[in-house]
Amino acid sequence: MLLTLAAYWPGLQGGFLFDDFANLPALGATGPIYTWPNFWRYITAGTADPTGRPLTLLTFLLDARNWPADPFPFKRTSLILHLLNGALLYALLSRLGRLLAFEYRNYRIAALLGAALWLLHPLFVSTTLYIVQREAMLPATCVLIGLLIWLRGRDQLCRGNIRSGLIWSVIGLGGFTLLGILAKANGALLPFYALLIEVIVLKPRHALPSGQAILAHRGVMWILGVVPAAAILAYLTRIAVLGMLHGDNMGIRPWSTAQRLLTEPRILLDYLSLLWVPRAFSSGLFNDQYVASTSLLHPATTLPAIIAILVMIGVAWRLRKHYPAWSLAILFYFAGQLLESTSIGLELYFEHRNYVPALLMFWPLGLWLADTRTLSLLKRGLMIVLPLGLALMTHASTEVWGNEHAQALVWADVNPNSARAQTNAAQAQMQAGRPHDAARRLEKLLTTQPDQVQLAFNLIAAHCMTGRITPDDIAAAGTAMHGSANTGSLFANWFDRILPVAVAGDCPGLTPAVLLDLINDGLQNPKLAGAGRQQDFLYMRGRIALARHQPDVALANYLRALDLQIRPGFALEAAARLGAAGYPTQGIQLLDHYQQEKDQVIPPDFGMPTVHEWVLTRQNYWPHELEHLRATLLEQEKEHPAPDDQPPVDTHAPSGQNTSPSNQENRS
């Protein structure tokens, strides 16, 4: 653990990254979290998974209660959690070794090595130091504690203590599955892990006494093990079948369900190669360049990868009696990949998906090394060399994580075809005062990926820094907007930064009219026809109208946008924008329109969004905010009537935040 602390220490100096900015600002979205009303609004504000992952949100309060915040406490807490998981893993592996009847000294050493190799592995740097991925670490904590408690319960049943055995079993298998789900959905896989341990390790060697103990254990395993596992398999199968029958591409994804299922075996082999042939610098957070399989033969590695995965699973199951540790480690790994590496339409590839599945991966190696009856000198040497080697690689990786500029350039070198990686590197170069280098980097990839809006928009930013943009830059951005399948929050963030530049005329060739043309290109793109994205574009058109001192045009765009999705957050944001620009009358008109249409408010999604809406209703949150804004606008209209040509007061938001109303419902 001390070695892990030393290896990770340089990385604690790094900053926030990517999805951190999409999730952590919730800490201050409705005010600092120092009161219970603010706490309940925050803890129910999650939108990932039906649960909203409230347990993960709760742990962020250990590090900050407002936003912006210092990244160091977040990274420190994540590292402490990683160390805790290592200690829990040691306890679990020790228990499993004892259950397999290995010699006391051997199973302790094997557990130490298995936990150390996992703890020090460089592949998990991108989980531990990427703050938002605490949601991938907490399920590991819940899984490890849940399995330890469940094993204690089973042991009590073996001893004939029915009541205590049932209590421990239900808490471990039921309670910690629930806690794991509240951290992230893959916490629901705890029953699979328990079933594998039961079938491979326990049932052949530690049979329960007959009578009530067997009935109690079977009841627990069926209700809290078999039934949840079967439900998950049925759910995944349903998604796969429906996706393949309909032949759709999951909306914003550039691949179909069938293509994802063909691709994931290749990715799983890549993961395994990174686990067993570790390297200091992997692809990190950038995997958008990964080529999806379109058939069993394209790419050519698709069919061999599928066969290899099926063979590994089959062999592991076949050898479960003679090599239980190897069998359990392999089957545990593939069970851990069920939710994120099969039919659910997530992005194809992320390293953090190995954090929980690989928990047992190095334990069989530890068992082999701990048996020093043969090859004693070699094994003792490897016991020292392997952890130290992993620690050195992890240290090299965390040094890069602690330097955002170096990190961006390294990831760009490792991922030459990733538009995200090259854009990130270009932004780092622009921040360092090297816009010419940034422009060359972006131009090189834009020729082969013309529909990548992130390349085209950042090229405009780089050329603004070098002097002026060209008609070719504008044309490339228009082409990207016409062809992009999903602009995400990228265009909104870029628009926030670039609008004041265009209004001030600080970039020759870039005008509000150019931005308006790009927005109109997006409105005409059939791939961006969703109500949320269209609402974003109309909102941006309204902001351009405000910059041109056209409040009625701005109001018309805001009204059109509001009618696409009637939501109080959007009405509040747009009306506040009108008032801040000096046009309270139009702001009041927008609020009046919302009042007329509020019965058409779109219902929240199933799960935590419904709970969040209930909390807001109980607190009378939206009526209070809307009433307060209306009073402010009325006072402004009464005391400071503004002529139509009054210059706008606020044309941009702080950089790094997405103020697009469809993405920040609670921003007020």
XYZ file of C-alpha atoms in Angstrom, residues 3 9 73 115 157 220 259 269 363 464 525 665:
12
model
C 4.400 1.440 -2.648
C 1.518 10.524 -5.627
C -9.126 16.419 -2.503
C -3.779 -7.946 -4.305
C -24.850 -21.696 8.247
C -30.837 -16.958 -0.138
C -21.801 -4.647 -34.725
C -8.784 -9.534 -25.876
C -4.426 -14.449 -7.772
C -8.191 33.041 -34.596
C -28.763 17.978 -40.175
C -31.954 21.699 -16.193
